[in-house]
Each structure stands twice: as structure tokens, then as C-alpha cells.
Amino acid sequence: MMLNRQGRPSTPSQAADSAAAGTITGNRGLLQEEALIFEIGEEGRTGVDLPDAPKVKDRLGGLRRTGRIGLPGLSEPQVIRHFVRLSQRNYSIDAGLYPLGSCTMKHNPRLNEKMARLPGLGDLHPLQPVSTVQGALKLIDTLAGWLKKLTGMPAVAMSPAAGAHGELCGLMAIRAALKARGDVRKRILAPESAHGTNPATAAMCGYVVDPIPATAEGRVDLEALRVKLGPDVAAIMLTNPNTCGLFEREIRQVADLIHGVGGFFYCDGANFNAIVGKVRPGDLGIDAMHINLHKTFSTPHGGGGPGAGPVVLSEALKDFMPVPYVVHGKDGFALVEHDGARSFGRMKSFHGQMGMFIRALAYMMSHGADGLRRVAEDSVLSANYVMASLKDIMTPSFPGPCMHEALFDDRFLKETGVTTLDFAKAMIDEGYHPMTVYFPLVVHGAMLIEPTESESKDSLDTFIGTLRGLAEKALQGDQAPWFRGAPYLTPRRRLDETRAARAPILRWKPGTNAAPAARAAAE
């Protein structure tokens, strides 16, 4: 017996079983076919009455439109209902638990949203004179101060847009520092447990990526690292906690080894949520680390526009940070736009994503030092609660406690004919977005779950009950066909994900009604 999303007892996948049997009851409004906005209504129809435009002399010349625009004509109810129906099909952090591992999809306090929309902050323009944005510059400077204190680092570059952009910033600072001392190096070491963007960023910077294998415990193999070291190593890019959900216990030794050959230590800070307020990266020997404000400090992915990935820098790298950056002098705050000394230059047109800065500072000031420490403690507690509650029926990939995310593999499904993808698709019918699957690559059939600190025990219990119910169903031994057909309650049945990635149809053309064809193909 398991609990459904409303907390009522039900058999595993009861709703999906009914759907497969053709006995769906209740409101089918959200299951109906939803055409594209261009397929609704007719051209020439309008939902409003407007007076004829006054005849004026224009300067369009030969650029006057002669053909049809092709926009659909719709009434106001048609427009509202179309977009409301689409919004109700979208899974969001406001609708339920988002278990994506390595993503920190947690609740975004509405207070932070209110702060980001305050007059004077929400309507700032990047080309305003500096004298008119002193408050905004002070806010950026204050946020930078919090980041430096939390990480134990002397400098922070605020302009990088997000995680991968922050990685690029860190490596460019490292490359500039090496160049300043007349040192040209070719290799970047990247542990297998690092984030996938790390090797991509290193390659973009022109480095050769040299992988470091993991131990049986899921951590960096120090002996393999020692073998790879040499005078041509520019840096190591390590994620801590790593993408197996484990803290790299020997991180100080890693730092000493890389510094011993004259290289730098870049740490991927995407998982900072697990250690914020508990560990200062600067104390671990790290030279550069990006911090995803939109993960650790409010605003989940995609919630509010562009992200923000400030990069904290060590004493050895602080002089090579990008412009612009904020300085405070006797005449107030100013932006340094040109630094002809050692900065590697500019990464983007303006200083950063102001909305993210405001939300992050509001989050920090609301929590305070003790509250931020509690964030890390509760996120780690939640992940270990999930792992401890499921380890008897699912298979944890590594022994012992985890950090902020629990990693399972597909060994428990080995004799069932059910795959990790099948299991994940079945979760959709139970009302949950699937966890991160098949990542990290060092684990076969990986299922990476990050509950975050913002979920209650009741919420976690319901989620755990759902996974347990699906695992029990899979272990019955004859349920593989049912799992392969999931999901059943979605507007679209299971899609060909490979084809969708390699041959996407991104443009609608008049006269082609793709929606019914796509539905027929899926069924």
C-alpha cells in the first residue's frame, strides 16, 4: 500500500492502471488535445473592436507589407484558456517536489520576488549613469561581501551569468595568471565525478582534458591523480560535494598535490547548497569556484530569467578577475570598466543579473549566518532520510551517508526487465517529475535524487512511499510491459527521446497540423 499525492492510500500506480484499462474518470479537460495557438481561430477574426487607424504619411517606402501576416484571430477567452491549459500541464516547484539531483530545485520565497520587483530595483536600466544607481551598486557590493565571507575568499567576480559561464571565468583567470608568469600549460585534470560541463569548458579554453578515475567509494583516486601530475597541468576541476552526492574527504591533499606542480584548483560550486555555512572553500585550498545564486540562494532554474554564477577567487587569482567590478571610494560606488593591469577582460556587456542579485541577498539576510548553516544541515538530512528509507528495496550506489543528494543505481531492477528510464517515466503518472537519471556516468542506470531542505517530512514520506510502491511493482517480475508503456496519464505518451534530440521540429508551418500526427505516432 502507498500514499498518493493527496495522502490517501492507493495501490501502486492505481490511476495509471485505470488509464491503461480505459477507465479514466473525472475531468478530462486537461487531457484533451491542445492545438498550437496558430491552429486556433481564423485569420481576420478579432476579439476586440478597434477604430480604423488614422491615415498618416509614413516613411516605409518600399518596405510596406504586402502579404498576409498569418497571425491567428482569437477571442479573449480562447487566448486565456489556451495558455492556462498549457500552464496546468507544466510541472513546477510550486506544484510539487522536484527531485532532480545536482540541480537544487527548492522553494523560492515570495519575499525575495517582492524585493526584486521593488520600484527602483525592478526598473533599473544598465545604461543609467552611475550616479543614479548608487543603491544598486551598494547592493552588489554587499552581496559580494556575503559571498567572500561564506567562502573565505578575498575576491569575487560578479558578472558571470551561470555555472558554465562561471567555469569559463575561473579558467580564463587561471590562464591569465599562468601567462603573467610566462607559463604555458596544456592539460586540465577532470575527475569522473565532476560535473559534465567541466571538461567542456576546459576544451573551450583550449586545454586538453585528462580524466581522473573514481575509487570504488565514488571519490577521486589520489594515486591516479599523482600519476597524472606534471609541469604541463594548468588546473584540476573538481566538484565538491561531487555528483555522486559525496564529500571529497581528501580535498586538502588534492589541493596540495596540484599546487605542488604549480597548477591551480578550480572547484565547481554547483553543490554549495550542501556545505554553505558549514565549510569555507577557501580553507580547502581552492583557487576559484563559481556559485550558482539561482540554486543555493533562491530562484530555482528557469524561475525569473537568466541565472547568476559569481566566481570567488583566491589571493593568487584575484588580480586577474574580469571587468566590470564595483569599487567604493570617497565619492561613493563606481564600476571599473577598464583594467589595463592584469584582468583578462570582459565576459559580458553589463555587470550581471540584477534580479538574481536581489533575490540572493534577500535570501541571505532572511536566513542569517545560522539560518544558512541550517540550510546545509537540513538538505543533507533530507537526502540521507530518503536513502535510509529506500535502501532496503532500491540499491544505493555507495555505502555510508551521502551529502545533499542520494544516488541509487539499477541493480534492484536487474532481473525485472524494467530500466531506469521505465521507472522514471512511471513516476510521472504518480504526479512527480522524475529524478535525474543516467547521471553521473560512473554509475550504471543512475537515479540521482536531491530533495533539498525546503521539503517537509510529510512531503518526503509521500515521495518515498511512491518510489517504494513503484519498486515493489517492478519486483513482482511480470510488470516490465506495463512500465515500458508509462506514462499513461500525460497529454503525450512516451516519446522517442533520441529522435527528439537529433531531429527536432522547431517550426510550425501553415497547412500542417502536426499535433494529431504526433499524438498518433506516440500512441
Short mmCIF file of C-alpha atoms in Angstrom, two decimals:
data_model
loop_
_atom_site.label_atom_id
_atom_site.label_comp_id
_atom_site.label_asym_id
_atom_site.label_seq_id
_atom_site.Cartn_x
_atom_site.Cartn_y
_atom_site.Cartn_z
CA MET A 1 0.00 0.00 0.00
CA MET A 2 1.26 3.50 -0.78
CA LEU A 3 0.09 7.09 -0.47
CA ASN A 4 -0.92 9.15 -3.45
CA ARG A 5 -0.15 12.87 -3.80
CA GLN A 6 -3.22 13.75 -1.73
CA GLY A 7 -2.08 11.47 1.11
CA ARG A 8 -4.81 8.88 0.52
CA PRO A 9 -3.94 5.16 0.38
CA SER A 10 -3.83 3.64 -3.07
CA THR A 11 -2.28 0.70 -4.81
CA PRO A 12 0.89 1.40 -6.78
CA SER A 13 0.09 3.29 -9.98
CA GLN A 14 -3.64 2.85 -9.45
CA ALA A 15 -4.51 5.82 -11.62
CA ALA A 16 -2.20 4.72 -14.41
CA ASP A 17 -3.64 1.18 -14.27
CA SER A 18 -7.10 2.65 -14.75
CA ALA A 19 -5.87 4.76 -17.63
CA ALA A 20 -4.32 1.77 -19.35
CA ALA A 21 -7.60 -0.10 -18.95
CA GLY A 22 -9.54 2.79 -20.48
CA THR A 23 -11.45 3.64 -17.31
CA ILE A 24 -10.31 7.20 -16.67
CA THR A 25 -12.95 9.08 -14.73
CA GLY A 26 -13.38 12.70 -13.72
CA ASN A 27 -12.48 15.85 -15.61
CA ARG A 28 -10.79 15.10 -18.91
CA GLY A 29 -10.31 18.79 -19.72
CA LEU A 30 -6.57 18.73 -19.16
CA LEU A 31 -6.15 15.53 -21.18
CA GLN A 32 -7.72 16.88 -24.35
CA GLU A 33 -5.63 17.63 -27.43
CA GLU A 34 -4.30 21.18 -27.29
CA ALA A 35 -3.64 22.69 -30.69
CA LEU A 36 -0.95 25.29 -31.32
CA ILE A 37 -2.02 28.91 -30.98
CA PHE A 38 -1.65 29.25 -34.77
CA GLU A 39 -4.12 26.41 -35.27
CA ILE A 40 -6.83 28.03 -33.15
CA GLY A 41 -9.22 30.55 -34.63
CA GLU A 42 -9.14 32.07 -38.09
CA GLU A 43 -7.16 34.85 -39.69
CA GLY A 44 -9.12 38.07 -39.76
CA ARG A 45 -11.11 37.28 -36.62
CA THR A 46 -10.54 39.58 -33.65
CA GLY A 47 -11.53 39.63 -30.01
CA VAL A 48 -11.64 43.41 -29.74
CA ASP A 49 -13.19 46.33 -31.60
CA LEU A 50 -10.63 48.92 -32.64
CA PRO A 51 -11.24 52.08 -34.65
CA ASP A 52 -9.63 52.35 -38.03
CA ALA A 53 -6.10 53.64 -37.81
CA PRO A 54 -5.80 57.28 -38.91
CA LYS A 55 -4.27 57.78 -42.30
CA VAL A 56 -0.85 59.30 -41.86
CA LYS A 57 2.08 59.84 -44.13
CA ASP A 58 4.65 57.18 -43.38
CA ARG A 59 8.26 56.71 -44.41
CA LEU A 60 8.15 52.99 -45.09
CA GLY A 61 8.85 53.38 -48.78
CA GLY A 62 9.35 50.02 -50.40
CA LEU A 63 9.23 48.28 -47.03
CA ARG A 64 5.46 48.39 -46.75
CA ARG A 65 3.94 44.98 -46.02
CA THR A 66 2.13 43.49 -48.97
CA GLY A 67 1.47 39.92 -47.82
CA ARG A 68 -0.53 38.39 -45.01
CA ILE A 69 0.95 38.28 -41.52
CA GLY A 70 -0.56 34.89 -40.78
CA LEU A 71 -1.39 35.56 -37.14
CA PRO A 72 -4.40 33.70 -35.70
CA GLY A 73 -7.55 35.61 -34.85
CA LEU A 74 -8.81 34.68 -31.40
CA SER A 75 -11.25 35.89 -28.81
CA GLU A 76 -10.06 36.75 -25.33
CA PRO A 77 -11.49 33.53 -23.77
CA GLN A 78 -9.71 31.46 -26.41
CA VAL A 79 -6.37 33.08 -25.63
CA ILE A 80 -6.79 32.82 -21.85
CA ARG A 81 -7.95 29.21 -21.90
CA HIS A 82 -5.19 28.13 -24.26
CA PHE A 83 -2.36 29.44 -22.10
CA VAL A 84 -3.99 28.41 -18.82
CA ARG A 85 -4.34 24.84 -20.11
CA LEU A 86 -0.70 24.84 -21.17
CA SER A 87 0.40 26.18 -17.78
CA GLN A 88 -1.51 23.42 -15.99
CA ARG A 89 0.47 20.80 -17.87
CA ASN A 90 3.75 22.19 -16.65
CA TYR A 91 5.39 20.68 -13.58
CA SER A 92 6.89 23.31 -11.31
CA ILE A 93 8.44 23.70 -7.88
CA ASP A 94 5.19 25.44 -6.87
CA ALA A 95 3.24 22.29 -7.79
CA GLY A 96 5.30 19.67 -6.02
CA LEU A 97 8.63 18.21 -5.01
CA TYR A 98 11.30 18.45 -7.70
CA PRO A 99 13.74 15.57 -7.06
CA LEU A 100 16.30 16.44 -9.75
CA GLY A 101 19.75 15.59 -8.40
CA SER A 102 22.61 18.06 -8.81
CA CYS A 103 20.14 20.88 -9.54
CA THR A 104 18.93 22.18 -6.14
CA MET A 105 15.35 22.85 -7.22
CA LYS A 106 14.00 24.29 -3.99
CA HIS A 107 11.24 26.65 -2.93
CA ASN A 108 11.72 30.27 -3.90
CA PRO A 109 10.44 32.51 -1.06
CA ARG A 110 7.93 35.04 -2.34
CA LEU A 111 9.52 37.73 -0.20
CA ASN A 112 12.55 37.57 -2.48
CA GLU A 113 10.34 38.02 -5.54
CA LYS A 114 8.73 41.03 -3.93
CA MET A 115 12.13 42.58 -3.25
CA ALA A 116 13.26 42.03 -6.85
CA ARG A 117 10.20 43.92 -8.10
CA LEU A 118 10.53 46.96 -5.86
CA PRO A 119 10.41 50.26 -7.77
CA GLY A 120 13.94 51.47 -8.25
CA LEU A 121 15.27 47.93 -8.50
CA GLY A 122 12.89 46.19 -10.88
CA ASP A 123 13.06 49.01 -13.42
CA LEU A 124 16.81 49.65 -13.48
CA HIS A 125 18.45 50.16 -16.86
CA PRO A 126 22.07 49.11 -17.47
CA LEU A 127 22.86 52.34 -19.31
CA GLN A 128 21.83 54.62 -16.45
CA PRO A 129 24.54 56.99 -15.18
CA VAL A 130 26.43 55.52 -12.23
CA SER A 131 25.33 58.44 -10.08
CA THR A 132 21.70 57.29 -10.39
CA VAL A 133 22.32 53.65 -9.36
CA GLN A 134 24.30 54.04 -6.15
CA GLY A 135 21.83 51.89 -4.25
CA ALA A 136 22.12 49.07 -6.79
CA LEU A 137 25.91 49.19 -6.69
CA LYS A 138 25.83 49.10 -2.90
CA LEU A 139 23.56 46.04 -3.08
CA ILE A 140 26.01 44.28 -5.41
CA ASP A 141 28.91 45.21 -3.14
CA THR A 142 27.03 43.93 -0.08
CA LEU A 143 26.20 40.65 -1.80
CA ALA A 144 29.84 40.27 -2.84
CA GLY A 145 30.81 40.74 0.81
CA TRP A 146 28.50 37.92 1.89
CA LEU A 147 29.93 35.61 -0.78
CA LYS A 148 33.51 36.36 0.25
CA LYS A 149 32.71 35.74 3.88
CA LEU A 150 30.85 32.47 3.19
CA THR A 151 33.69 31.13 1.05
CA GLY A 152 36.70 32.59 2.85
CA MET A 153 37.97 34.08 -0.43
CA PRO A 154 39.39 37.61 -0.92
CA ALA A 155 37.71 38.48 -4.22
CA VAL A 156 34.62 37.70 -6.27
CA ALA A 157 33.73 38.34 -9.91
CA MET A 158 30.01 39.09 -10.01
CA SER A 159 29.36 39.27 -13.77
CA PRO A 160 29.34 35.57 -14.88
CA ALA A 161 25.87 34.53 -15.96
CA ALA A 162 25.63 31.00 -14.50
CA GLY A 163 27.53 27.80 -13.76
CA ALA A 164 29.26 27.06 -17.06
CA HIS A 165 29.94 30.77 -17.59
CA GLY A 166 31.48 30.84 -14.12
CA GLU A 167 33.68 27.89 -15.01
CA LEU A 168 34.84 29.79 -18.08
CA CYS A 169 35.60 32.82 -15.93
CA GLY A 170 37.65 30.76 -13.49
CA LEU A 171 39.69 29.06 -16.20
CA MET A 172 40.31 32.34 -18.01
CA ALA A 173 41.61 33.84 -14.76
CA ILE A 174 43.85 30.79 -14.31
CA ARG A 175 45.11 31.09 -17.88
CA ALA A 176 45.82 34.81 -17.35
CA ALA A 177 47.73 34.07 -14.15
CA LEU A 178 49.83 31.42 -15.89
CA LYS A 179 50.53 33.76 -18.79
CA ALA A 180 51.60 36.53 -16.41
CA ARG A 181 54.35 34.32 -15.06
CA GLY A 182 55.36 33.17 -18.53
CA ASP A 183 53.98 29.69 -18.05
CA VAL A 184 52.12 27.92 -20.86
CA ARG A 185 50.32 24.74 -19.81
CA LYS A 186 48.17 22.38 -21.83
CA ARG A 187 46.29 19.97 -19.55
CA ILE A 188 43.27 20.19 -17.26
CA LEU A 189 42.55 17.27 -14.93
CA ALA A 190 38.85 16.43 -14.57
CA PRO A 191 37.66 13.70 -12.16
CA GLU A 192 34.96 11.39 -13.48
CA SER A 193 32.73 12.52 -10.62
CA ALA A 194 32.87 16.18 -11.73
CA HIS A 195 30.02 17.98 -13.48
CA GLY A 196 29.81 17.33 -17.21
CA THR A 197 30.27 20.99 -18.10
CA ASN A 198 33.78 20.97 -16.57
CA PRO A 199 35.55 19.14 -19.42
CA ALA A 200 33.51 21.05 -22.00
CA THR A 201 34.62 24.37 -20.51
CA ALA A 202 38.24 23.25 -20.35
CA ALA A 203 38.13 22.24 -24.01
CA MET A 204 36.58 25.58 -24.93
CA CYS A 205 39.56 27.29 -23.30
CA GLY A 206 41.91 25.27 -25.49
CA TYR A 207 43.05 22.76 -22.89
CA VAL A 208 43.43 19.01 -23.26
CA VAL A 209 41.12 17.27 -20.79
CA ASP A 210 42.69 14.41 -18.85
CA PRO A 211 40.18 12.35 -16.80
CA ILE A 212 40.86 11.09 -13.27
CA PRO A 213 39.05 7.86 -12.33
CA ALA A 214 37.00 7.41 -9.19
CA THR A 215 37.57 4.91 -6.43
CA ALA A 216 35.08 2.20 -5.54
CA GLU A 217 33.75 4.66 -2.96
CA GLY A 218 32.92 7.24 -5.63
CA ARG A 219 35.66 9.73 -4.79
CA VAL A 220 38.80 10.95 -6.59
CA ASP A 221 41.50 8.30 -6.83
CA LEU A 222 44.55 10.03 -5.30
CA GLU A 223 47.02 7.51 -6.70
CA ALA A 224 45.65 8.01 -10.21
CA LEU A 225 45.88 11.76 -9.66
CA ARG A 226 49.54 11.52 -8.67
CA VAL A 227 50.32 9.64 -11.89
CA LYS A 228 48.67 12.38 -13.98
CA LEU A 229 50.52 15.31 -12.36
CA GLY A 230 53.21 17.15 -14.26
CA PRO A 231 54.55 20.61 -15.19
CA ASP A 232 52.03 20.90 -18.04
CA VAL A 233 48.97 20.67 -15.74
CA ALA A 234 47.22 24.04 -15.55
CA ALA A 235 44.48 23.06 -13.09
CA ILE A 236 42.17 20.44 -11.74
CA MET A 237 38.39 20.92 -11.99
CA LEU A 238 36.74 19.11 -9.10
CA THR A 239 33.16 19.17 -7.85
CA ASN A 240 32.71 19.02 -4.08
CA PRO A 241 30.41 17.57 -2.94
CA ASN A 242 30.73 15.56 -6.13
CA THR A 243 27.96 14.35 -8.40
CA CYS A 244 27.79 11.04 -6.55
CA GLY A 245 26.48 13.06 -3.60
CA LEU A 246 29.71 12.52 -1.66
CA PHE A 247 32.13 14.92 0.02
CA GLU A 248 35.70 14.61 -1.24
CA ARG A 249 37.33 13.90 2.13
CA GLU A 250 40.87 14.18 0.77
CA ILE A 251 40.33 17.56 -0.83
CA ARG A 252 43.20 19.22 1.05
CA GLN A 253 45.57 16.58 -0.28
CA VAL A 254 44.23 17.18 -3.79
CA ALA A 255 44.92 20.91 -3.35
CA ASP A 256 48.45 20.30 -2.06
CA LEU A 257 49.22 17.95 -4.95
CA ILE A 258 48.02 20.35 -7.65
CA HIS A 259 49.72 23.34 -6.05
CA GLY A 260 52.89 21.28 -5.73
CA VAL A 261 53.27 21.21 -9.52
CA GLY A 262 52.37 24.88 -9.93
CA GLY A 263 48.76 24.32 -11.01
CA PHE A 264 45.51 25.81 -9.75
CA PHE A 265 42.47 24.29 -8.07
CA TYR A 266 39.08 25.04 -9.66
CA CYS A 267 36.07 23.81 -7.71
CA ASP A 268 32.62 23.50 -9.25
CA GLY A 269 30.33 25.15 -6.70
CA ALA A 270 27.00 23.91 -8.07
CA ASN A 271 26.55 21.78 -4.94
CA PHE A 272 27.38 24.58 -2.49
CA ASN A 273 23.89 24.14 -1.01
CA ALA A 274 25.24 21.10 0.87
CA ILE A 275 28.06 22.94 2.66
CA VAL A 276 27.04 26.61 2.81
CA GLY A 277 27.72 27.96 6.30
CA LYS A 278 29.50 24.73 7.24
CA VAL A 279 32.69 24.74 5.14
CA ARG A 280 34.61 27.63 3.61
CA PRO A 281 36.08 26.61 0.22
CA GLY A 282 39.00 28.98 0.75
CA ASP A 283 40.07 26.88 3.74
CA LEU A 284 40.24 23.81 1.49
CA GLY A 285 42.93 25.23 -0.80
CA ILE A 286 40.57 26.18 -3.64
CA ASP A 287 41.66 28.95 -6.03
CA ALA A 288 38.43 29.57 -7.92
CA MET A 289 34.83 28.43 -7.52
CA HIS A 290 31.60 29.54 -9.11
CA ILE A 291 28.45 29.87 -7.02
CA ASN A 292 25.05 29.41 -8.63
CA LEU A 293 22.96 32.07 -6.93
CA HIS A 294 19.89 30.61 -8.66
CA LYS A 295 20.43 27.27 -6.91
CA THR A 296 21.95 27.91 -3.50
CA PHE A 297 20.43 31.30 -2.77
CA SER A 298 16.86 31.25 -4.12
CA THR A 299 15.25 31.16 -7.54
CA PRO A 300 15.24 27.63 -8.99
CA HIS A 301 16.41 27.03 -12.56
CA GLY A 302 14.38 28.98 -15.05
CA GLY A 303 12.47 30.91 -12.39
CA GLY A 304 12.99 34.57 -13.14
CA GLY A 305 15.14 34.82 -16.22
CA PRO A 306 18.92 34.47 -16.57
CA GLY A 307 20.95 32.89 -13.80
CA ALA A 308 23.95 34.27 -11.96
CA GLY A 309 27.24 32.48 -11.32
CA PRO A 310 29.66 34.72 -9.40
CA VAL A 311 33.21 33.34 -9.11
CA VAL A 312 35.21 33.65 -5.90
CA LEU A 313 38.96 33.89 -6.38
CA SER A 314 41.98 33.20 -4.20
CA GLU A 315 44.83 35.59 -3.43
CA ALA A 316 46.76 34.09 -6.35
CA LEU A 317 43.97 34.88 -8.84
CA LYS A 318 42.21 37.98 -7.53
CA ASP A 319 44.19 40.39 -9.74
CA PHE A 320 43.05 38.59 -12.89
CA MET A 321 39.28 38.85 -12.39
CA PRO A 322 37.15 40.20 -15.23
CA VAL A 323 35.73 43.69 -15.55
CA PRO A 324 33.46 45.36 -14.67
CA TYR A 325 33.61 45.27 -10.89
CA VAL A 326 32.38 47.55 -8.12
CA VAL A 327 34.72 49.75 -6.08
CA HIS A 328 33.89 52.03 -3.18
CA GLY A 329 35.67 55.37 -2.85
CA LYS A 330 35.21 58.74 -1.22
CA ASP A 331 32.69 59.75 -3.88
CA GLY A 332 30.55 56.64 -3.50
CA PHE A 333 30.37 53.46 -5.57
CA ALA A 334 31.75 53.15 -9.08
CA LEU A 335 32.20 50.50 -11.75
CA VAL A 336 35.68 49.76 -13.03
CA GLU A 337 35.05 49.17 -16.72
CA HIS A 338 38.67 49.02 -17.90
CA ASP A 339 41.53 47.46 -16.00
CA GLY A 340 44.68 47.57 -18.08
CA ALA A 341 46.77 45.85 -15.44
CA ARG A 342 46.14 42.10 -15.31
CA SER A 343 42.41 41.49 -15.80
CA PHE A 344 41.66 39.12 -18.66
CA GLY A 345 38.90 41.48 -19.82
CA ARG A 346 35.13 41.48 -20.06
CA MET A 347 32.80 38.47 -20.07
CA LYS A 348 29.51 40.16 -20.86
CA SER A 349 28.12 43.56 -21.79
CA PHE A 350 26.94 44.58 -18.34
CA HIS A 351 27.64 43.73 -14.75
CA GLY A 352 25.32 40.80 -14.05
CA GLN A 353 21.73 39.71 -13.47
CA MET A 354 20.28 42.22 -11.02
CA GLY A 355 17.15 40.21 -10.27
CA MET A 356 19.25 37.27 -9.11
CA PHE A 357 21.45 39.54 -7.00
CA ILE A 358 18.42 40.95 -5.19
CA ARG A 359 16.83 37.56 -4.54
CA ALA A 360 20.12 36.10 -3.32
CA LEU A 361 20.82 38.94 -0.89
CA ALA A 362 17.23 38.82 0.40
CA TYR A 363 17.66 35.07 0.96
CA MET A 364 20.94 35.57 2.83
CA MET A 365 19.67 38.39 5.02
CA SER A 366 16.46 36.49 5.81
CA HIS A 367 18.36 33.40 6.93
CA GLY A 368 21.39 34.98 8.56
CA ALA A 369 24.55 33.03 9.29
CA ASP A 370 22.83 30.45 11.50
CA GLY A 371 19.98 30.01 9.01
CA LEU A 372 22.32 29.37 6.09
CA ARG A 373 24.14 26.76 8.14
CA ARG A 374 20.76 25.15 8.85
CA VAL A 375 20.04 25.09 5.09
CA ALA A 376 23.03 22.81 4.56
CA GLU A 377 22.24 20.65 7.56
CA ASP A 378 18.60 20.13 6.57
CA SER A 379 19.39 19.41 2.91
CA VAL A 380 21.89 16.73 3.94
CA LEU A 381 19.43 15.33 6.48
CA SER A 382 16.67 15.12 3.86
CA ALA A 383 18.87 13.27 1.38
CA ASN A 384 20.03 10.77 3.98
CA TYR A 385 16.44 10.24 5.11
CA VAL A 386 15.48 9.34 1.53
CA MET A 387 18.44 6.99 1.20
CA ALA A 388 17.86 5.29 4.57
CA SER A 389 14.15 4.85 3.83
CA LEU A 390 14.71 3.16 0.46
CA LYS A 391 17.98 1.25 0.84
CA ASP A 392 16.16 -1.99 1.69
CA ILE A 393 14.31 -2.09 -1.63
CA MET A 394 16.37 0.10 -4.00
CA THR A 395 20.17 -0.08 -4.31
CA PRO A 396 22.31 2.86 -3.09
CA SER A 397 25.40 3.17 -5.27
CA PHE A 398 27.84 3.76 -2.43
CA PRO A 399 27.90 2.82 1.27
CA GLY A 400 27.66 5.25 4.12
CA PRO A 401 25.94 8.63 4.46
CA CYS A 402 25.56 10.97 1.50
CA MET A 403 25.56 14.74 1.33
CA HIS A 404 22.69 16.70 -0.26
CA GLU A 405 21.65 14.06 -2.81
CA ALA A 406 21.03 10.32 -2.68
CA LEU A 407 22.36 8.20 -5.53
CA PHE A 408 20.79 4.86 -6.48
CA ASP A 409 21.60 2.54 -9.39
CA ASP A 410 19.60 -0.07 -11.32
CA ARG A 411 20.87 -3.24 -9.62
CA PHE A 412 17.50 -3.74 -7.90
CA LEU A 413 15.86 -3.82 -11.34
CA LYS A 414 18.35 -6.27 -12.84
CA GLU A 415 16.06 -9.31 -13.06
CA THR A 416 12.82 -7.42 -13.72
CA GLY A 417 13.22 -6.23 -17.31
CA VAL A 418 12.48 -2.69 -16.09
CA THR A 419 15.05 0.01 -16.87
CA THR A 420 15.89 3.23 -15.07
CA LEU A 421 14.08 5.14 -17.83
CA ASP A 422 10.97 2.96 -17.41
CA PHE A 423 11.00 3.60 -13.66
CA ALA A 424 11.37 7.35 -14.20
CA LYS A 425 8.53 7.51 -16.72
CA ALA A 426 6.23 5.67 -14.31
CA MET A 427 6.88 8.38 -11.71
CA ILE A 428 5.14 10.90 -13.98
CA ASP A 429 1.81 9.11 -13.60
CA GLU A 430 2.26 9.29 -9.82
CA GLY A 431 2.46 13.09 -10.03
CA TYR A 432 6.22 13.56 -9.77
CA HIS A 433 8.85 14.92 -12.09
CA PRO A 434 11.47 12.15 -12.42
CA MET A 435 14.77 12.40 -10.64
CA THR A 436 17.98 12.92 -12.63
CA VAL A 437 18.65 9.66 -14.49
CA TYR A 438 21.76 8.10 -16.04
CA PHE A 439 23.97 10.71 -14.37
CA PRO A 440 26.63 10.61 -13.04
CA LEU A 441 28.04 8.38 -15.75
CA VAL A 442 30.25 6.47 -13.31
CA VAL A 443 27.12 4.67 -12.03
CA HIS A 444 25.12 2.27 -14.21
CA GLY A 445 21.45 3.24 -14.51
CA ALA A 446 21.90 6.12 -12.07
CA MET A 447 18.96 7.70 -10.21
CA LEU A 448 20.13 10.89 -8.51
CA ILE A 449 17.69 12.43 -6.00
CA GLU A 450 18.11 15.83 -4.33
CA PRO A 451 15.17 16.63 -2.02
CA THR A 452 16.66 19.95 -0.73
CA GLU A 453 15.96 21.48 2.65
CA SER A 454 12.65 23.06 1.70
CA GLU A 455 10.62 19.82 1.73
CA SER A 456 8.76 18.80 4.89
CA LYS A 457 8.95 15.30 6.36
CA ASP A 458 5.36 14.68 5.23
CA SER A 459 6.32 15.62 1.69
CA LEU A 460 9.36 13.35 1.78
CA ASP A 461 7.31 10.48 3.23
CA THR A 462 4.80 10.70 0.39
CA PHE A 463 7.60 10.78 -2.18
CA ILE A 464 9.37 7.83 -0.54
CA GLY A 465 6.10 5.90 -0.46
CA THR A 466 5.65 6.49 -4.18
CA LEU A 467 9.13 5.20 -5.05
CA ARG A 468 8.68 2.21 -2.75
CA GLY A 469 5.37 1.36 -4.39
CA LEU A 470 6.89 1.51 -7.88
CA ALA A 471 9.87 -0.59 -6.77
CA GLU A 472 7.51 -3.21 -5.31
CA LYS A 473 5.55 -3.26 -8.55
CA ALA A 474 8.74 -3.71 -10.61
CA LEU A 475 9.95 -6.51 -8.35
CA GLN A 476 6.79 -8.53 -8.98
CA GLY A 477 8.67 -9.78 -12.03
CA ASP A 478 5.94 -9.54 -14.68
CA GLN A 479 5.41 -5.79 -14.85
CA ALA A 480 8.02 -4.83 -17.49
CA PRO A 481 5.40 -4.36 -20.27
CA TRP A 482 3.40 -2.01 -18.05
CA PHE A 483 6.47 0.02 -17.13
CA ARG A 484 7.56 0.24 -20.78
CA GLY A 485 4.19 1.81 -21.62
CA ALA A 486 4.36 4.54 -18.97
CA PRO A 487 3.39 7.31 -18.71
CA TYR A 488 -0.33 6.80 -19.36
CA LEU A 489 -1.88 9.98 -17.91
CA THR A 490 0.08 12.59 -19.84
CA PRO A 491 -1.13 14.52 -22.91
CA ARG A 492 1.59 12.66 -24.83
CA ARG A 493 2.60 9.06 -24.32
CA ARG A 494 6.27 8.09 -24.21
CA LEU A 495 8.27 9.95 -26.83
CA ASP A 496 11.26 8.87 -28.87
CA GLU A 497 13.80 10.88 -26.89
CA THR A 498 16.69 10.13 -29.23
CA ARG A 499 14.77 11.34 -32.26
CA ALA A 500 13.50 14.38 -30.37
CA ALA A 501 17.09 15.38 -29.58
CA ARG A 502 18.55 14.65 -33.01
CA ALA A 503 15.71 15.65 -35.32
CA PRO A 504 13.53 18.20 -33.50
CA ILE A 505 10.77 20.01 -35.36
CA LEU A 506 11.11 23.57 -34.12
CA ARG A 507 8.90 25.48 -36.53
CA TRP A 508 5.21 25.25 -37.33
CA LYS A 509 4.25 25.82 -40.95
CA PRO A 510 0.77 26.83 -42.15
CA GLY A 511 -1.28 23.97 -43.55
CA THR A 512 0.37 21.28 -41.44
CA ASN A 513 -1.47 20.05 -38.39
CA ALA A 514 1.35 18.29 -36.57
CA ALA A 515 -0.43 17.80 -33.27
CA PRO A 516 -2.76 14.87 -34.22
CA ALA A 517 0.05 13.24 -36.21
CA ALA A 518 2.38 13.48 -33.24
CA ARG A 519 -0.29 12.01 -31.00
CA ALA A 520 -0.92 9.14 -33.36
CA ALA A 521 2.80 8.41 -33.62
CA ALA A 522 3.15 8.42 -29.83
CA GLU A 523 0.23 6.04 -29.42
#
